[in-house]
PDB file of C-alpha atoms in Angstrom:
ATOM      1  CA  UNK R   1     -17.174   3.994 -13.996  1.00 36.00           C
ATOM      2  CA  UNK R   2     -20.283   4.282 -16.194  1.00 38.00           C
ATOM      3  CA  UNK R   3     -22.731   7.178 -15.985  1.00 40.00           C
ATOM      4  CA  UNK R   4     -25.194   5.477 -18.310  1.00 44.00           C
ATOM      5  CA  UNK R   5     -25.871   1.936 -19.367  1.00 47.00           C
ATOM      6  CA  UNK R   6     -26.086   2.705 -23.084  1.00 43.00           C
ATOM      7  CA  UNK R   7     -23.416   5.350 -23.546  1.00 47.00           C
ATOM      8  CA  UNK R   8     -20.191   4.629 -21.691  1.00 55.00           C
ATOM      9  CA  UNK R   9     -18.721   7.804 -20.211  1.00 55.00           C
ATOM     10  CA  UNK R  10     -15.532   6.999 -18.363  1.00 57.00           C
ATOM     11  CA  UNK R  11     -14.116   9.248 -15.659  1.00 57.00           C
ATOM     12  CA  UNK R  12     -10.561   9.531 -14.432  1.00 66.00           C
ATOM     13  CA  UNK R  13      -9.408   6.795 -12.057  1.00 69.00           C
ATOM     14  CA  UNK R  14     -10.283   7.551  -8.438  1.00 67.00           C
ATOM     15  CA  UNK R  15      -9.361   5.513  -5.331  1.00 69.00           C
ATOM     16  CA  UNK R  16     -12.265   3.439  -4.048  1.00 75.00           C
ATOM     17  CA  UNK R  17     -10.653   2.153  -0.877  1.00 82.00           C
ATOM     18  CA  UNK R  18      -8.181  -0.331   0.560  1.00 86.00           C
ATOM     19  CA  UNK R  19      -9.746  -3.732   1.272  1.00 87.00           C
ATOM     20  CA  UNK R  20      -8.852  -7.252   2.318  1.00 89.00           C
ATOM     21  CA  UNK R  21     -10.787  -9.834   0.314  1.00 91.00           C
ATOM     22  CA  UNK R  22     -12.684 -12.467   2.287  1.00 92.00           C
ATOM     23  CA  UNK R  23     -14.588 -14.264  -0.482  1.00 94.00           C
ATOM     24  CA  UNK R  24     -15.018 -13.920  -4.240  1.00 93.00           C
ATOM     25  CA  UNK R  25     -17.440 -15.515  -6.686  1.00 93.00           C
ATOM     26  CA  UNK R  26     -17.539 -15.213 -10.475  1.00 92.00           C
ATOM     27  CA  UNK R  27     -20.810 -15.537 -12.365  1.00 89.00           C
ATOM     28  CA  UNK R  28     -20.220 -17.988 -15.229  1.00 89.00           C
ATOM     29  CA  UNK R  29     -22.807 -16.389 -17.498  1.00 88.00           C
ATOM     30  CA  UNK R  30     -21.784 -12.729 -17.189  1.00 86.00           C
ATOM     31  CA  UNK R  31     -18.207 -13.087 -15.999  1.00 86.00           C
ATOM     32  CA  UNK R  32     -18.904 -10.534 -13.247  1.00 86.00           C
ATOM     33  CA  UNK R  33     -17.122 -11.100  -9.945  1.00 89.00           C
ATOM     34  CA  UNK R  34     -18.792 -10.518  -6.567  1.00 90.00           C
ATOM     35  CA  UNK R  35     -16.346  -9.763  -3.759  1.00 90.00           C
ATOM     36  CA  UNK R  36     -16.841  -9.662   0.013  1.00 92.00           C
ATOM     37  CA  UNK R  37     -14.092  -7.543   1.551  1.00 90.00           C
ATOM     38  CA  UNK R  38     -13.274  -5.550   4.668  1.00 90.00           C
ATOM     39  CA  UNK R  39     -11.447  -2.280   5.213  1.00 90.00           C
ATOM     40  CA  UNK R  40      -9.097  -1.310   8.047  1.00 91.00           C
ATOM     41  CA  UNK R  41     -11.983  -0.730  10.473  1.00 92.00           C
ATOM     42  CA  UNK R  42     -11.807  -4.458  11.181  1.00 92.00           C
ATOM     43  CA  UNK R  43      -8.468  -3.812  12.933  1.00 93.00           C
ATOM     44  CA  UNK R  44     -10.093  -1.869  15.793  1.00 95.00           C
ATOM     45  CA  UNK R  45     -11.753  -5.035  17.154  1.00 94.00           C
ATOM     46  CA  UNK R  46      -8.947  -5.709  19.612  1.00 94.00           C
ATOM     47  CA  UNK R  47      -8.197  -4.827  23.216  1.00 95.00           C
ATOM     48  CA  UNK R  48      -7.057  -1.316  24.045  1.00 95.00           C
ATOM     49  CA  UNK R  49      -3.594  -1.753  25.570  1.00 89.00           C
ATOM     50  CA  UNK R  50      -1.657   1.244  26.825  1.00 84.00           C
ATOM     51  CA  UNK R  51       0.905   1.066  29.622  1.00 78.00           C
ATOM     52  CA  UNK R  52       2.516   4.456  28.994  1.00 81.00           C
ATOM     53  CA  UNK R  53      -0.371   6.902  28.589  1.00 84.00           C
ATOM     54  CA  UNK R  54      -1.277   9.593  31.127  1.00 91.00           C
ATOM     55  CA  UNK R  55      -4.927   9.694  32.144  1.00 94.00           C
ATOM     56  CA  UNK R  56      -7.306  11.391  32.036  1.00 95.00           C
ATOM     57  CA  UNK R  57      -6.318  11.567  28.349  1.00 96.00           C
ATOM     58  CA  UNK R  58      -7.763  13.949  25.765  1.00 97.00           C
ATOM     59  CA  UNK R  59     -10.076  12.147  23.354  1.00 97.00           C
ATOM     60  CA  UNK R  60      -8.045  13.469  20.431  1.00 97.00           C
ATOM     61  CA  UNK R  61      -4.889  11.962  21.964  1.00 96.00           C
ATOM     62  CA  UNK R  62      -6.640   8.605  22.425  1.00 96.00           C
ATOM     63  CA  UNK R  63      -7.644   8.608  18.747  1.00 97.00           C
ATOM     64  CA  UNK R  64      -4.071   9.436  17.756  1.00 96.00           C
ATOM     65  CA  UNK R  65      -2.756   6.602  19.949  1.00 95.00           C
ATOM     66  CA  UNK R  66      -5.166   4.085  18.401  1.00 96.00           C
ATOM     67  CA  UNK R  67      -4.142   5.173  14.906  1.00 95.00           C
ATOM     68  CA  UNK R  68      -0.473   4.751  15.830  1.00 94.00           C
ATOM     69  CA  UNK R  69      -1.094   1.294  17.245  1.00 93.00           C
ATOM     70  CA  UNK R  70      -2.970   0.166  14.135  1.00 93.00           C
ATOM     71  CA  UNK R  71      -0.833   1.875  11.510  1.00 93.00           C
ATOM     72  CA  UNK R  72      -3.634   4.225  10.442  1.00 94.00           C
ATOM     73  CA  UNK R  73      -3.543   7.883   9.502  1.00 95.00           C
ATOM     74  CA  UNK R  74      -6.111  10.419  10.639  1.00 95.00           C
ATOM     75  CA  UNK R  75      -8.201  12.355   8.163  1.00 93.00           C
ATOM     76  CA  UNK R  76      -7.395  16.069   8.205  1.00 91.00           C
ATOM     77  CA  UNK R  77     -11.090  16.962   8.603  1.00 88.00           C
ATOM     78  CA  UNK R  78     -11.422  15.259  12.005  1.00 93.00           C
ATOM     79  CA  UNK R  79     -12.825  17.419  14.792  1.00 94.00           C
ATOM     80  CA  UNK R  80     -12.947  15.327  17.973  1.00 97.00           C
ATOM     81  CA  UNK R  81     -14.818  16.580  21.031  1.00 96.00           C
ATOM     82  CA  UNK R  82     -12.602  18.287  23.600  1.00 96.00           C
ATOM     83  CA  UNK R  83     -13.274  15.909  26.486  1.00 97.00           C
ATOM     84  CA  UNK R  84     -11.112  13.339  28.272  1.00 97.00           C
ATOM     85  CA  UNK R  85     -11.294   9.594  28.889  1.00 96.00           C
ATOM     86  CA  UNK R  86     -10.229   7.473  31.822  1.00 94.00           C
ATOM     87  CA  UNK R  87      -7.863   4.586  31.163  1.00 94.00           C
ATOM     88  CA  UNK R  88      -9.655   1.925  29.072  1.00 95.00           C
ATOM     89  CA  UNK R  89      -6.736  -0.531  29.342  1.00 93.00           C
ATOM     90  CA  UNK R  90      -8.050  -4.035  29.955  1.00 91.00           C
ATOM     91  CA  UNK R  91     -11.646  -2.754  29.961  1.00 94.00           C
ATOM     92  CA  UNK R  92     -12.627  -1.772  26.429  1.00 96.00           C
ATOM     93  CA  UNK R  93     -11.618  -2.647  22.898  1.00 97.00           C
ATOM     94  CA  UNK R  94     -10.296   0.026  20.560  1.00 97.00           C
ATOM     95  CA  UNK R  95     -13.601  -0.174  18.707  1.00 97.00           C
ATOM     96  CA  UNK R  96     -15.516   0.605  21.896  1.00 98.00           C
ATOM     97  CA  UNK R  97     -13.257   3.547  22.743  1.00 98.00           C
ATOM     98  CA  UNK R  98     -13.741   4.977  19.244  1.00 98.00           C
ATOM     99  CA  UNK R  99     -17.475   4.354  19.543  1.00 97.00           C
ATOM    100  CA  UNK R 100     -17.692   6.334  22.783  1.00 98.00           C
ATOM    101  CA  UNK R 101     -15.584   9.172  21.392  1.00 98.00           C
ATOM    102  CA  UNK R 102     -17.845   9.289  18.321  1.00 97.00           C
ATOM    103  CA  UNK R 103     -20.915   9.511  20.580  1.00 97.00           C
ATOM    104  CA  UNK R 104     -19.339  12.409  22.484  1.00 98.00           C
ATOM    105  CA  UNK R 105     -18.496  14.099  19.173  1.00 97.00           C
ATOM    106  CA  UNK R 106     -21.897  13.620  17.501  1.00 95.00           C
ATOM    107  CA  UNK R 107     -20.704  11.444  14.643  1.00 94.00           C
ATOM    108  CA  UNK R 108     -19.422   8.111  13.427  1.00 93.00           C
ATOM    109  CA  UNK R 109     -16.093   6.719  12.244  1.00 95.00           C
ATOM    110  CA  UNK R 110     -15.366   5.477   8.737  1.00 92.00           C
ATOM    111  CA  UNK R 111     -12.286   4.505   6.749  1.00 92.00           C
ATOM    112  CA  UNK R 112     -11.810   6.771   3.735  1.00 89.00           C
ATOM    113  CA  UNK R 113     -10.814   5.775   0.223  1.00 85.00           C
ATOM    114  CA  UNK R 114      -7.188   6.543   1.090  1.00 86.00           C
ATOM    115  CA  UNK R 115      -7.322   4.373   4.225  1.00 90.00           C
ATOM    116  CA  UNK R 116      -7.560   7.212   6.777  1.00 94.00           C
ATOM    117  CA  UNK R 117      -9.763   7.240   9.885  1.00 96.00           C
ATOM    118  CA  UNK R 118     -12.425   9.930   9.515  1.00 95.00           C
ATOM    119  CA  UNK R 119     -15.053  11.227  11.924  1.00 95.00           C
ATOM    120  CA  UNK R 120     -18.268  12.003  10.000  1.00 92.00           C
ATOM    121  CA  UNK R 121     -20.563  14.223  12.062  1.00 91.00           C
ATOM    122  CA  UNK R 122     -24.355  14.193  11.825  1.00 87.00           C
ATOM    123  CA  UNK R 123     -25.691  17.076   9.747  1.00 85.00           C
ATOM    124  CA  UNK R 124     -28.768  17.951   7.712  1.00 83.00           C
ATOM    125  CA  UNK R 125     -28.498  17.577   3.927  1.00 77.00           C
ATOM    126  CA  UNK R 126     -27.877  20.878   2.183  1.00 75.00           C
ATOM    127  CA  UNK R 127     -27.423  21.530  -1.541  1.00 66.00           C
ATOM    128  CA  UNK R 128     -27.191  17.982  -2.847  1.00 68.00           C
ATOM    129  CA  UNK R 129     -26.091  16.040  -5.898  1.00 67.00           C
ATOM    130  CA  UNK R 130     -28.811  14.344  -7.940  1.00 74.00           C
ATOM    131  CA  UNK R 131     -28.182  10.608  -8.098  1.00 72.00           C
ATOM    132  CA  UNK R 132     -29.891   8.287 -10.582  1.00 66.00           C
ATOM    133  CA  UNK R 133     -30.975   4.898  -9.329  1.00 67.00           C
ATOM    134  CA  UNK R 134     -33.063   1.939 -10.394  1.00 66.00           C
ATOM    135  CA  UNK R 135     -35.342   2.166  -7.362  1.00 68.00           C
ATOM    136  CA  UNK R 136     -35.696   4.420  -4.350  1.00 76.00           C
ATOM    137  CA  UNK R 137     -37.488   3.144  -1.248  1.00 78.00           C
ATOM    138  CA  UNK R 138     -38.272   5.716   1.453  1.00 79.00           C
ATOM    139  CA  UNK R 139     -38.062   3.724   4.695  1.00 79.00           C
ATOM    140  CA  UNK R 140     -39.896   6.207   6.908  1.00 79.00           C
ATOM    141  CA  UNK R 141     -40.688   9.840   7.472  1.00 83.00           C
ATOM    142  CA  UNK R 142     -37.980  12.459   7.762  1.00 84.00           C
ATOM    143  CA  UNK R 143     -37.005  12.893  11.409  1.00 87.00           C
ATOM    144  CA  UNK R 144     -35.686  15.978  13.173  1.00 93.00           C
ATOM    145  CA  UNK R 145     -33.462  15.590  16.228  1.00 94.00           C
ATOM    146  CA  UNK R 146     -34.889  17.243  19.349  1.00 96.00           C
ATOM    147  CA  UNK R 147     -33.328  15.235  22.198  1.00 97.00           C
ATOM    148  CA  UNK R 148     -29.929  13.739  22.983  1.00 98.00           C
ATOM    149  CA  UNK R 149     -29.418  11.052  25.652  1.00 98.00           C
ATOM    150  CA  UNK R 150     -26.191   9.358  26.716  1.00 98.00           C
ATOM    151  CA  UNK R 151     -25.846   6.415  29.097  1.00 98.00           C
ATOM    152  CA  UNK R 152     -22.574   6.230  31.087  1.00 96.00           C
ATOM    153  CA  UNK R 153     -23.752   2.964  32.662  1.00 93.00           C
ATOM    154  CA  UNK R 154     -26.857   0.828  33.038  1.00 89.00           C
ATOM    155  CA  UNK R 155     -28.250   2.896  35.897  1.00 93.00           C
ATOM    156  CA  UNK R 156     -27.474   6.453  34.815  1.00 96.00           C
ATOM    157  CA  UNK R 157     -28.440   8.677  31.929  1.00 96.00           C
ATOM    158  CA  UNK R 158     -27.893  12.269  30.902  1.00 98.00           C
ATOM    159  CA  UNK R 159     -30.455  13.850  28.610  1.00 98.00           C
ATOM    160  CA  UNK R 160     -31.275  17.230  27.100  1.00 98.00           C
ATOM    161  CA  UNK R 161     -33.997  18.483  24.765  1.00 97.00           C
ATOM    162  CA  UNK R 162     -37.679  17.698  24.307  1.00 97.00           C
ATOM    163  CA  UNK R 163     -39.886  15.047  22.738  1.00 95.00           C
ATOM    164  CA  UNK R 164     -41.175  17.028  19.759  1.00 94.00           C
ATOM    165  CA  UNK R 165     -38.852  15.161  17.389  1.00 92.00           C
ATOM    166  CA  UNK R 166     -36.361  12.297  17.250  1.00 92.00           C
ATOM    167  CA  UNK R 167     -34.089  11.211  20.098  1.00 95.00           C
ATOM    168  CA  UNK R 168     -30.427  10.319  19.521  1.00 94.00           C
ATOM    169  CA  UNK R 169     -29.166   7.967  22.235  1.00 96.00           C
ATOM    170  CA  UNK R 170     -25.904   6.102  22.758  1.00 96.00           C
ATOM    171  CA  UNK R 171     -23.714   4.473  25.390  1.00 97.00           C
ATOM    172  CA  UNK R 172     -20.784   6.597  26.543  1.00 97.00           C
ATOM    173  CA  UNK R 173     -19.038   5.921  29.875  1.00 97.00           C
ATOM    174  CA  UNK R 174     -17.424   9.372  29.659  1.00 97.00           C
ATOM    175  CA  UNK R 175     -20.783  11.197  29.419  1.00 97.00           C
ATOM    176  CA  UNK R 176     -21.610  14.280  31.475  1.00 97.00           C
ATOM    177  CA  UNK R 177     -24.564  16.635  31.452  1.00 97.00           C
ATOM    178  CA  UNK R 178     -22.358  19.319  29.916  1.00 97.00           C
ATOM    179  CA  UNK R 179     -21.457  16.913  27.088  1.00 97.00           C
ATOM    180  CA  UNK R 180     -25.110  16.164  26.375  1.00 98.00           C
ATOM    181  CA  UNK R 181     -26.019  19.864  26.435  1.00 98.00           C
ATOM    182  CA  UNK R 182     -23.268  20.600  23.907  1.00 97.00           C
ATOM    183  CA  UNK R 183     -24.428  17.755  21.664  1.00 97.00           C
ATOM    184  CA  UNK R 184     -27.990  19.057  21.726  1.00 97.00           C
ATOM    185  CA  UNK R 185     -26.762  22.488  20.665  1.00 96.00           C
ATOM    186  CA  UNK R 186     -24.908  20.901  17.740  1.00 95.00           C
ATOM    187  CA  UNK R 187     -27.589  18.395  16.682  1.00 94.00           C
ATOM    188  CA  UNK R 188     -30.909  20.072  17.498  1.00 95.00           C
ATOM    189  CA  UNK R 189     -32.871  20.525  14.283  1.00 93.00           C
ATOM    190  CA  UNK R 190     -30.723  18.133  12.223  1.00 90.00           C
ATOM    191  CA  UNK R 191     -32.988  16.186   9.860  1.00 88.00           C
ATOM    192  CA  UNK R 192     -32.543  12.765   8.292  1.00 84.00           C
ATOM    193  CA  UNK R 193     -34.607  10.822   5.773  1.00 80.00           C
ATOM    194  CA  UNK R 194     -33.997   7.046   5.729  1.00 82.00           C
ATOM    195  CA  UNK R 195     -33.803   5.931   2.089  1.00 79.00           C
ATOM    196  CA  UNK R 196     -32.643   2.740   0.385  1.00 81.00           C
ATOM    197  CA  UNK R 197     -31.532   3.057  -3.239  1.00 77.00           C
ATOM    198  CA  UNK R 198     -30.546   0.244  -5.581  1.00 76.00           C
ATOM    199  CA  UNK R 199     -28.753   0.236  -8.951  1.00 72.00           C
ATOM    200  CA  UNK R 200     -27.377   3.704  -8.257  1.00 73.00           C
ATOM    201  CA  UNK R 201     -25.191   5.652 -10.667  1.00 71.00           C
ATOM    202  CA  UNK R 202     -23.004   7.471  -8.150  1.00 72.00           C
ATOM    203  CA  UNK R 203     -20.144   9.799  -8.883  1.00 71.00           C
ATOM    204  CA  UNK R 204     -17.156   7.992  -7.298  1.00 68.00           C
ATOM    205  CA  UNK R 205     -16.013  11.318  -5.830  1.00 72.00           C
ATOM    206  CA  UNK R 206     -19.010  11.315  -3.444  1.00 74.00           C
ATOM    207  CA  UNK R 207     -18.204  10.302   0.127  1.00 77.00           C
ATOM    208  CA  UNK R 208     -20.062   9.031   3.197  1.00 78.00           C
ATOM    209  CA  UNK R 209     -21.896  11.981   4.755  1.00 77.00           C
ATOM    210  CA  UNK R 210     -22.302  13.898   1.486  1.00 80.00           C
ATOM    211  CA  UNK R 211     -25.837  15.127   0.700  1.00 79.00           C
ATOM    212  CA  UNK R 212     -27.623  13.438  -2.220  1.00 80.00           C
ATOM    213  CA  UNK R 213     -30.980  13.837  -3.965  1.00 79.00           C
ATOM    214  CA  UNK R 214     -32.745  10.602  -4.946  1.00 75.00           C
ATOM    215  CA  UNK R 215     -35.776  11.418  -7.101  1.00 72.00           C
ATOM    216  CA  UNK R 216     -36.513  14.491  -4.998  1.00 76.00           C
ATOM    217  CA  UNK R 217     -35.691  12.810  -1.679  1.00 77.00           C
ATOM    218  CA  UNK R 218     -32.994  14.784   0.119  1.00 80.00           C
ATOM    219  CA  UNK R 219     -30.745  12.656   2.337  1.00 81.00           C
ATOM    220  CA  UNK R 220     -27.087  11.910   3.020  1.00 79.00           C
ATOM    221  CA  UNK R 221     -24.800   9.098   1.890  1.00 77.00           C
ATOM    222  CA  UNK R 222     -24.636   6.434   4.581  1.00 72.00           C
ATOM    223  CA  UNK R 223     -23.285   2.914   4.897  1.00 65.00           C
TER     224      UNK R 223
END
């Protein structure tokens, strides 16, 4: 890990993740290898099969069941919404179930460096780490969330908030008006600035969801 191109400052070894390599190419001139690899999130793209569960099932229990089925551990920071799901057996994939639970919880799932399943919730950047980069392209204006909308099916929607800012919308067959109201309370006023940075010099201890400052542009780490 190099903090600068001219003066090599090496940190301690830190885990970067657990991956399965798909392709690899080595540049003959530089000797650098380019790897295309996937983490354990690829495992969730399979049918949800459960013949022993009791439904309605707590969303947290469904996440625990999926982790057990796939041999994953849960991150200790997870805070899953306290709602329930109907049986998704033979209807949804594990990815879809996790997607809907993430929508109900106001976040997104990632696989951490240690291979654990983590729920990263949407939040405004706070005190952030300055990150050097070769270029920083701001892809739009900063947006502030003012409305939340969930679609339980193609003919129904639950919404809360106003149109003064940005709307967060997602599919969630388990949606209720109470769920949307709670999400609005949690997400109203959250800001996000879409930024693309290249040739970054990132501290390997930074994680998805952490706030960063790119040449004065406050945002969060995203993938």
